[in-house]
Amino acid sequence: MSVALNIPLEKQGISTTARIFANLGTAPLVEAALANGEGTLAKNGPLVVKTGAHTGRSAKDKFIVRDAETENSIWWGKTNVAMDPAHFAALKEDFLAALGGKDKLYVADLFGGSQPEHRVNVRVINELAWHNLFIRTLLVRPTNDELAGFEPEYTIIDLPSFRADPARHGCRSETVIAVNFTEKLILIGGTAYAGEMKKSVFGILNYLLPTKGVMPMHCSANIGANGDTAVFFGLSGTGKTTLSADASRTLIGDDEHGWSDTAVFNFEGGCYAKMIRLSEEAEPEIFATTKRFGTVLENVVMDPETRELDFDDATLAENSRGSYPIEFIPNASEKNMGPVPKNIIMLTADAYGVLPPIAKLTPEQAMYHFLSGYTARVAGTEIGVTEPEATFSTCFGAPFMPRHPSVYGNLLKERIAKGAVQCWLVNTGWTGGKATMPGISRMPIKATRALLNAALDGSLNNAEFKKDPNFGFEFPVAVPGVDSAILNPREAWADQEEYDATARNLVQQFIDNFAQFADHVDEGVRQSAPKAA
């Protein structure tokens, strides 16, 4: 059922002859997507769609308008690239012209943020019904009473069919994501990857909330039976969604949160999980969502006859995704909020095999690793590639952090100190050698879960710890139910001299990367840097 817009598009200066479908629910949007030929229903009811050439974010095509509002507030550089106001004006003119010629448009009025005093009102305008379903799933859905008085603060216009002109619009290619904080307008064109919309809202909140003393975080979060909130930082592929979807704990959210004086609150009302090689045994809660009507599966391979899904087939994308309402996960938080955290877990998938499966961090070490935002990947499948590739993404989310990283780092440090929060570094990567070595396997997820459970229930604090000679943090030497052979990474290697050489290489990469932050942190954080043993 459509719910009328409280503020019509015309009042926003948007003129179009298109038929407007406003604030539709899940079933009508699925029906529209099917009628438009945008996707197909799989066995058990999820909507399966393809995003074409763009199966992930187009980070190099994102721009922020540089004007009086943003000149001194944005951390300009490789991540936050400037667009001239005149170029944005031309882009906006062409976007509005494109809107004017559409037959149908889908509009959703939504909240970014679950804590009412810190949320932002966002209007999203789509040419694709499944995109509107996606963003309605991922953001917080207002009640009908809230919609009746809804006034959009920020507006996102998403037109995959739009083709940008680099000369006219000041961009890099036919794809563009342009953010104007002064006009409170975001224009997305030339890509059908739906994640651009949700990350745009994340960027808005990352810009607004620090001025209110609220810490925005690229993390998942859950709550234990005793009301103990845990926050999981980590880049894509490190296990944020998997490890937070624990049946024994209440899920607050899987990707984006704020930490206020009174709560950890989800920015979203849904989850966005990787689907590639999804296993019912390893991730039963997430797997179950792929058999439900209302889930949207992007670039998941499906048998056209049987409608069976093949999560191991990466033909369409390595980054295949599923979006679903958070209530599809059993034991999800009703209000998408929880108390301020007792534990912070920083996840990394270390492909060098250097880091222990779990380590205890001091507040200074936590800030160091938060600003570093380290993980490592096996460097593709190119012939001749024999080494892992380190990735440093400050605050575990550099592409979405418009302000200087020290703003977020100092906020985190203050909140850790204020709440006496325990911090942990958890390696979900490889053990016993580099990922590229024959016979080397990923850290067993059962071991990771056992170590996490011990950290969160407090029993790990009773273990004997040993100081890591390279990184200075402490790791346990024995934990019930976990093979002690993997706890000390050096001893897990058959060739310990090669471990030492690999560790020296990784330490130097940390040191080189952190040089950009050294002048923005205190001496305690600088002293938390690793040192080659």
XYZ file of C-alpha atoms in Angstrom:
533
model
C 0.000 0.000 0.000
C 1.303 3.432 -0.944
C 1.584 6.122 1.753
C 1.430 9.649 0.347
C 4.428 11.948 0.618
C 3.983 14.638 3.265
C 6.333 16.885 1.263
C 5.695 16.422 -2.494
C 8.629 16.297 -4.906
C 7.509 19.602 -6.401
C 8.270 21.364 -3.116
C 11.856 20.132 -3.485
C 12.132 21.626 -6.947
C 11.708 18.254 -8.658
C 9.344 18.356 -11.626
C 8.391 15.102 -13.339
C 5.487 13.535 -15.203
C 6.416 10.125 -13.811
C 3.921 8.107 -11.832
C 5.131 8.267 -8.218
C 5.033 5.137 -6.074
C 5.558 6.439 -2.553
C 6.539 4.444 0.518
C 5.462 1.064 -0.842
C 5.831 -2.016 1.329
C 7.821 -5.150 0.564
C 5.236 -7.121 -1.433
C 4.250 -4.281 -3.815
C 7.914 -3.463 -4.462
C 8.731 -7.105 -5.208
C 5.727 -7.256 -7.541
C 6.884 -4.060 -9.271
C 10.443 -5.368 -9.657
C 9.130 -8.571 -11.238
C 6.712 -6.693 -13.509
C 9.553 -4.394 -14.620
C 11.806 -7.364 -15.398
C 14.334 -6.273 -12.761
C 14.716 -9.671 -11.109
C 13.432 -13.206 -10.556
C 12.043 -15.067 -7.574
C 14.186 -17.948 -6.372
C 12.967 -21.081 -4.657
C 11.446 -20.169 -1.266
C 10.826 -16.551 -2.260
C 13.897 -14.263 -2.268
C 14.242 -11.770 -5.117
C 17.370 -12.421 -7.205
C 18.829 -9.472 -9.152
C 21.959 -8.671 -11.134
C 23.845 -5.381 -10.836
C 25.724 -5.632 -14.123
C 29.257 -4.297 -14.427
C 29.258 -2.749 -10.937
C 29.254 -5.525 -8.330
C 30.718 -3.325 -5.597
C 31.237 0.315 -4.706
C 32.849 2.666 -7.232
C 35.150 4.344 -4.724
C 37.094 6.319 -7.331
C 33.881 7.837 -8.690
C 32.754 9.388 -5.399
C 33.071 13.153 -4.865
C 32.206 15.727 -2.201
C 31.360 19.284 -3.203
C 34.044 21.611 -1.867
C 32.466 24.865 -0.656
C 32.296 27.089 2.429
C 30.554 24.326 4.419
C 33.123 21.631 3.695
C 36.387 23.491 3.000
C 37.743 23.088 6.541
C 35.642 20.173 7.791
C 36.437 17.440 5.244
C 39.650 15.384 5.254
C 40.489 16.042 1.609
C 42.719 13.555 -0.181
C 42.556 10.267 -2.055
C 39.401 9.158 -0.248
C 37.465 12.419 -0.068
C 37.880 13.933 -3.532
C 36.570 17.420 -4.237
C 33.995 18.428 -6.829
C 33.580 22.060 -7.860
C 30.132 23.582 -7.056
C 29.700 24.566 -10.703
C 30.203 20.970 -11.835
C 27.688 19.778 -9.245
C 25.189 22.377 -10.455
C 25.482 20.997 -13.996
C 25.167 17.440 -12.698
C 22.081 18.343 -10.665
C 20.500 20.051 -13.684
C 21.001 16.929 -15.790
C 19.761 14.598 -13.030
C 16.562 16.614 -12.635
C 16.076 16.572 -16.403
C 16.509 12.792 -16.380
C 13.960 12.451 -13.571
C 11.510 14.538 -15.548
C 11.504 12.023 -18.377
C 10.848 8.872 -16.325
C 7.564 6.929 -16.525
C 7.804 5.607 -12.952
C 9.668 6.635 -9.831
C 9.813 4.942 -6.454
C 10.197 7.178 -3.413
C 10.881 6.138 0.197
C 11.024 8.386 3.264
C 13.280 6.737 5.842
C 15.394 7.306 8.941
C 19.144 6.933 9.132
C 19.671 5.991 12.786
C 17.556 4.167 15.367
C 18.024 6.536 18.318
C 15.406 9.258 17.687
C 17.479 12.189 18.950
C 20.394 11.301 16.640
C 18.682 10.114 13.461
C 18.458 11.920 10.121
C 15.445 12.030 7.790
C 16.389 10.730 4.333
C 14.298 10.679 1.163
C 15.435 8.233 -1.542
C 14.224 8.526 -5.144
C 14.774 5.484 -7.395
C 14.071 4.465 -10.964
C 14.327 0.766 -9.988
C 11.763 -0.849 -7.700
C 14.307 -3.292 -6.276
C 16.603 -0.426 -5.329
C 13.733 1.139 -3.407
C 13.082 -2.201 -1.704
C 16.779 -2.477 -0.868
C 17.047 0.934 0.781
C 13.710 0.503 2.551
C 15.109 -2.745 3.956
C 18.467 -1.287 4.941
C 17.345 1.949 6.593
C 14.939 2.430 9.506
C 11.303 2.387 8.419
C 9.046 5.088 9.900
C 5.560 4.267 11.124
C 2.601 5.600 9.147
C 2.131 8.281 11.818
C 5.772 9.325 11.416
C 5.397 9.398 7.632
C 2.415 11.732 7.933
C 4.696 14.463 9.294
C 7.934 13.432 7.561
C 10.124 16.246 6.254
C 13.239 15.122 4.342
C 16.525 16.599 5.511
C 18.731 14.815 2.960
C 17.696 13.500 -0.444
C 19.338 10.751 -2.496
C 18.540 10.423 -6.199
C 19.721 7.091 -7.628
C 19.560 6.637 -11.415
C 21.584 3.651 -12.704
C 20.630 4.585 -16.296
C 22.228 8.040 -15.974
C 25.564 8.493 -17.720
C 27.793 11.250 -16.398
C 29.927 13.424 -18.674
C 33.392 13.913 -17.115
C 33.962 17.189 -18.999
C 30.619 18.712 -18.009
C 30.300 17.208 -14.535
C 33.913 17.225 -13.320
C 33.958 13.510 -12.611
C 36.137 10.585 -13.716
C 33.810 8.389 -15.764
C 30.166 7.800 -16.664
C 29.636 6.646 -13.072
C 29.285 9.287 -10.364
C 28.434 9.535 -6.665
C 28.306 13.236 -5.757
C 27.663 14.456 -2.202
C 26.628 18.040 -1.484
C 26.445 18.687 2.269
C 25.314 22.287 1.759
C 22.344 21.361 -0.430
C 21.857 18.096 1.486
C 21.657 16.228 -1.790
C 23.390 13.066 -3.048
C 23.333 12.075 -6.713
C 24.184 8.498 -7.752
C 24.371 7.599 -11.434
C 25.832 5.003 -13.760
C 25.874 2.111 -11.292
C 23.228 -0.413 -10.244
C 25.149 -1.462 -7.119
C 22.614 -0.745 -4.365
C 25.202 -0.482 -1.604
C 26.109 3.025 -2.817
C 22.862 4.304 -1.276
C 23.356 2.834 2.166
C 26.973 3.943 2.331
C 25.907 7.459 1.350
C 23.672 7.596 4.424
C 26.561 6.245 6.507
C 28.697 9.106 5.175
C 26.027 11.657 6.139
C 25.906 10.378 9.718
C 29.696 10.147 9.905
C 29.785 13.839 9.000
C 27.002 15.019 11.326
C 27.339 12.973 14.506
C 30.869 13.857 15.713
C 29.775 17.481 16.181
C 27.232 16.139 18.693
C 29.828 14.029 20.503
C 28.402 10.799 19.048
C 30.863 8.219 17.746
C 29.868 6.815 14.313
C 31.241 3.337 13.694
C 31.653 0.856 10.824
C 30.895 -2.139 13.015
C 28.415 -4.799 14.013
C 27.048 -5.004 17.553
C 25.199 -7.421 19.805
C 24.098 -7.824 23.436
C 24.626 -10.690 25.857
C 22.087 -12.072 28.322
C 23.459 -9.793 31.035
C 23.012 -6.638 28.952
C 26.669 -6.487 27.925
C 27.037 -4.865 24.510
C 29.912 -5.879 22.246
C 31.026 -3.866 19.214
C 32.802 -5.586 16.281
C 34.944 -3.378 14.033
C 36.255 -4.833 10.803
C 36.620 -4.390 7.061
C 34.682 -6.448 4.543
C 35.489 -10.144 4.775
C 36.774 -10.111 8.361
C 33.611 -11.563 9.916
C 31.568 -8.632 11.275
C 28.242 -9.992 10.085
C 29.050 -13.650 10.761
C 30.369 -13.228 14.297
C 27.699 -10.794 15.452
C 24.860 -13.072 14.245
C 25.229 -15.327 17.299
C 22.063 -17.117 18.426
C 23.117 -16.777 22.071
C 23.245 -12.958 21.855
C 20.805 -10.272 20.715
C 21.773 -8.606 17.436
C 21.730 -4.791 17.358
C 23.014 -4.600 13.783
C 25.631 -5.893 11.362
C 27.344 -2.874 9.804
C 26.835 0.733 10.957
C 26.237 2.152 14.432
C 26.503 5.196 16.649
C 27.796 5.301 20.230
C 26.059 8.025 22.221
C 26.160 8.791 25.938
C 23.292 6.381 26.537
C 23.337 3.720 23.818
C 24.867 1.890 20.921
C 22.299 2.312 18.152
C 22.022 0.828 14.687
C 22.006 3.269 11.782
C 19.988 0.709 9.828
C 16.917 -1.491 9.981
C 18.366 -4.338 7.966
C 21.484 -6.370 7.206
C 23.703 -6.644 4.129
C 25.677 -9.873 4.169
C 28.170 -11.444 1.790
C 26.671 -14.510 0.134
C 29.663 -16.043 -1.623
C 30.394 -19.506 -0.221
C 27.664 -19.066 2.393
C 27.391 -22.208 4.516
C 24.343 -23.338 6.462
C 26.617 -25.056 8.959
C 28.890 -22.064 9.618
C 26.274 -19.289 9.335
C 22.825 -20.806 9.948
C 21.071 -17.532 10.820
C 22.220 -15.780 7.643
C 21.636 -18.867 5.486
C 18.019 -19.002 6.661
C 17.375 -15.499 5.277
C 18.075 -16.775 1.747
C 14.887 -18.840 1.955
C 12.553 -15.965 2.796
C 10.341 -13.621 0.819
C 11.612 -10.073 1.304
C 15.303 -10.919 1.021
C 17.093 -9.434 -1.993
C 20.035 -11.425 -3.380
C 22.487 -9.550 -5.612
C 24.579 -11.444 -8.170
C 23.878 -14.850 -6.629
C 23.893 -17.573 -9.295
C 20.552 -19.374 -9.665
C 19.485 -22.343 -11.745
C 16.839 -20.884 -14.108
C 14.801 -24.104 -14.094
C 14.842 -25.256 -10.464
C 15.427 -21.767 -8.981
C 18.005 -23.337 -6.671
C 20.786 -21.016 -5.490
C 24.503 -21.767 -5.797
C 26.435 -19.732 -3.245
C 29.759 -21.259 -4.299
C 29.511 -19.953 -7.860
C 31.361 -16.633 -8.235
C 30.605 -16.292 -11.959
C 28.624 -13.082 -11.467
C 30.613 -11.653 -8.574
C 32.913 -12.523 -5.713
C 31.021 -9.834 -3.797
C 27.558 -11.404 -4.071
C 25.275 -9.933 -1.410
C 22.008 -10.425 0.423
C 19.895 -7.738 2.075
C 17.135 -8.568 4.550
C 15.275 -6.920 7.434
C 17.079 -7.282 10.742
C 14.062 -9.078 12.196
C 14.873 -12.003 9.874
C 17.706 -12.775 12.308
C 16.395 -14.596 15.399
C 16.887 -12.695 18.634
C 17.369 -9.316 16.949
C 16.953 -6.202 19.069
C 13.410 -4.825 18.797
C 14.591 -1.212 18.915
C 17.967 -1.751 17.196
C 19.678 -0.354 20.278
C 21.618 -1.548 23.288
C 23.547 -0.192 26.284
C 26.982 1.394 25.856
C 29.577 -1.353 25.209
C 31.571 -3.441 27.656
C 33.804 -4.951 24.950
C 35.226 -3.782 21.635
C 36.506 -6.358 19.165
C 38.677 -5.269 16.236
C 38.583 -7.904 13.527
C 41.310 -8.523 10.982
C 41.822 -11.264 8.411
C 45.625 -11.453 8.500
C 46.729 -13.296 5.357
C 50.366 -13.108 6.534
C 49.661 -15.475 9.446
C 51.501 -13.152 11.851
C 48.777 -12.053 14.277
C 47.387 -14.288 17.041
C 43.735 -15.404 16.962
C 43.014 -13.059 19.890
C 44.957 -10.393 21.774
C 44.146 -7.972 24.588
C 44.635 -4.267 23.797
C 45.274 -1.279 26.047
C 43.222 1.878 25.227
C 46.275 3.344 23.476
C 46.817 0.166 21.460
C 43.104 0.160 20.601
C 43.338 3.671 19.185
C 46.474 2.711 17.239
C 44.781 -0.305 15.647
C 41.544 1.623 15.077
C 43.390 4.324 13.137
C 45.392 1.659 11.290
C 42.337 -0.390 10.278
C 44.422 -3.340 9.098
C 43.456 -6.445 7.234
C 45.180 -8.427 4.475
C 43.928 -10.317 1.475
C 45.270 -12.915 -0.878
C 46.186 -10.722 -3.823
C 43.743 -11.957 -6.443
C 44.335 -14.861 -8.783
C 46.869 -13.345 -11.155
C 49.640 -15.591 -12.418
C 52.802 -15.076 -10.394
C 51.121 -13.517 -7.330
C 52.739 -15.163 -4.327
C 52.324 -12.663 -1.492
C 49.342 -11.436 0.559
C 48.365 -7.803 0.186
C 48.006 -5.568 3.261
C 45.069 -3.162 3.439
C 44.922 -0.243 5.859
C 41.561 1.511 6.023
C 41.554 3.999 8.878
C 38.728 3.651 11.411
C 37.901 0.361 9.628
C 35.986 2.409 7.086
C 38.077 5.152 5.434
C 35.841 5.476 2.336
C 32.931 6.533 4.547
C 34.721 8.884 6.961
C 34.532 12.478 5.683
C 36.298 14.072 8.648
C 39.919 13.609 9.697
C 40.498 10.150 11.234
C 41.784 11.730 14.455
C 38.256 13.084 15.057
C 36.893 9.537 15.216
C 39.979 8.130 16.942
C 39.836 10.667 19.769
C 36.099 10.113 20.203
C 36.724 6.372 20.502
C 39.542 6.824 22.999
C 37.399 9.131 25.146
C 34.506 6.682 25.180
C 36.751 3.695 25.971
C 38.216 5.574 28.944
C 34.821 6.813 30.136
C 33.258 3.343 30.109
C 36.327 1.264 31.106
C 35.778 -0.779 27.948
C 37.878 -3.908 27.326
C 39.380 -4.045 23.817
C 40.426 -7.112 21.824
C 42.102 -7.737 18.463
C 40.741 -10.885 16.788
C 42.409 -12.433 13.743
C 39.981 -14.388 11.558
C 42.671 -14.869 8.882
C 45.294 -17.551 8.470
C 47.379 -19.498 10.948
C 50.623 -21.456 10.622
C 51.876 -19.560 7.581
C 50.925 -17.118 4.846
C 47.670 -17.692 2.991
C 49.645 -18.308 -0.204
C 51.600 -21.233 1.279
C 50.503 -24.793 0.426
C 48.414 -26.453 3.110
C 47.797 -23.296 5.151
C 44.195 -22.874 6.256
C 41.936 -20.145 7.582
C 41.465 -19.789 11.329
C 38.770 -22.305 12.379
C 35.536 -20.396 12.995
C 34.765 -22.648 15.965
C 38.024 -21.538 17.597
C 37.239 -17.886 16.881
C 33.772 -18.236 18.411
C 35.182 -20.009 21.489
C 37.768 -17.264 22.029
C 35.147 -14.555 21.532
C 32.767 -16.219 23.967
C 35.541 -16.394 26.559
C 36.354 -12.720 26.017
C 32.731 -11.621 26.250
C 31.790 -13.710 29.297
C 34.911 -12.499 31.142
C 36.531 -15.901 31.592
C 39.394 -15.015 29.224
C 40.598 -12.432 31.726
C 41.583 -15.335 34.006
C 43.889 -16.888 31.391
C 47.671 -16.638 31.401
C 48.867 -14.077 28.842
C 52.120 -13.584 26.990
C 53.396 -10.355 25.424
C 53.799 -10.406 21.660
C 57.406 -9.336 20.889
C 56.412 -7.518 17.684
C 53.136 -5.794 18.524
C 53.362 -5.418 22.284
C 49.832 -6.619 22.988
C 49.130 -9.714 25.088
C 47.719 -13.023 23.867
C 46.519 -16.042 25.915
C 48.684 -19.150 26.017
C 45.845 -21.579 26.836
C 42.061 -21.366 26.520
C 39.666 -24.287 27.219
C 38.288 -25.796 24.028
C 40.891 -24.148 21.758
C 43.989 -25.817 20.320
C 46.896 -24.079 22.096
C 49.056 -24.596 19.004
C 47.296 -21.747 17.197
C 47.353 -19.221 20.068
C 51.016 -18.282 19.621
C 51.380 -17.448 15.907
C 55.164 -17.919 15.801
C 54.977 -21.408 17.267
C 52.241 -22.317 14.767
C 54.729 -21.889 11.895
C 56.931 -24.829 10.884
C 59.682 -22.391 9.822
C 59.953 -19.833 12.621
C 62.726 -17.882 10.940
C 60.403 -17.299 8.004
C 57.741 -16.205 10.500
C 60.195 -13.641 11.912
C 60.954 -12.266 8.450
C 57.245 -12.058 7.589
C 56.502 -10.350 10.906
C 59.240 -7.747 10.297
C 57.715 -6.988 6.916
C 54.227 -6.545 8.382
C 55.515 -4.403 11.267
C 57.204 -2.063 8.797
C 53.989 -1.739 6.808
C 52.157 -0.741 10.006
C 54.841 1.840 10.826
C 54.865 3.304 7.326
C 51.078 3.568 7.226
C 50.777 5.202 10.662
C 53.206 8.008 9.829
C 50.255 10.030 8.477
C 48.600 10.027 11.915
C 51.628 10.435 14.192
C 51.222 14.211 14.611
C 47.532 13.873 15.477
C 47.817 11.469 18.442
C 49.451 11.608 21.861
C 52.703 9.956 22.866
C 50.957 6.950 24.430
C 49.380 6.050 21.100
C 52.652 6.600 19.232
C 54.381 4.253 21.683
C 51.792 1.582 20.882
C 53.301 1.090 17.443
C 54.730 -2.379 16.746
C 58.489 -2.866 16.829
C 60.338 -5.576 14.956
C 61.623 -8.162 17.418
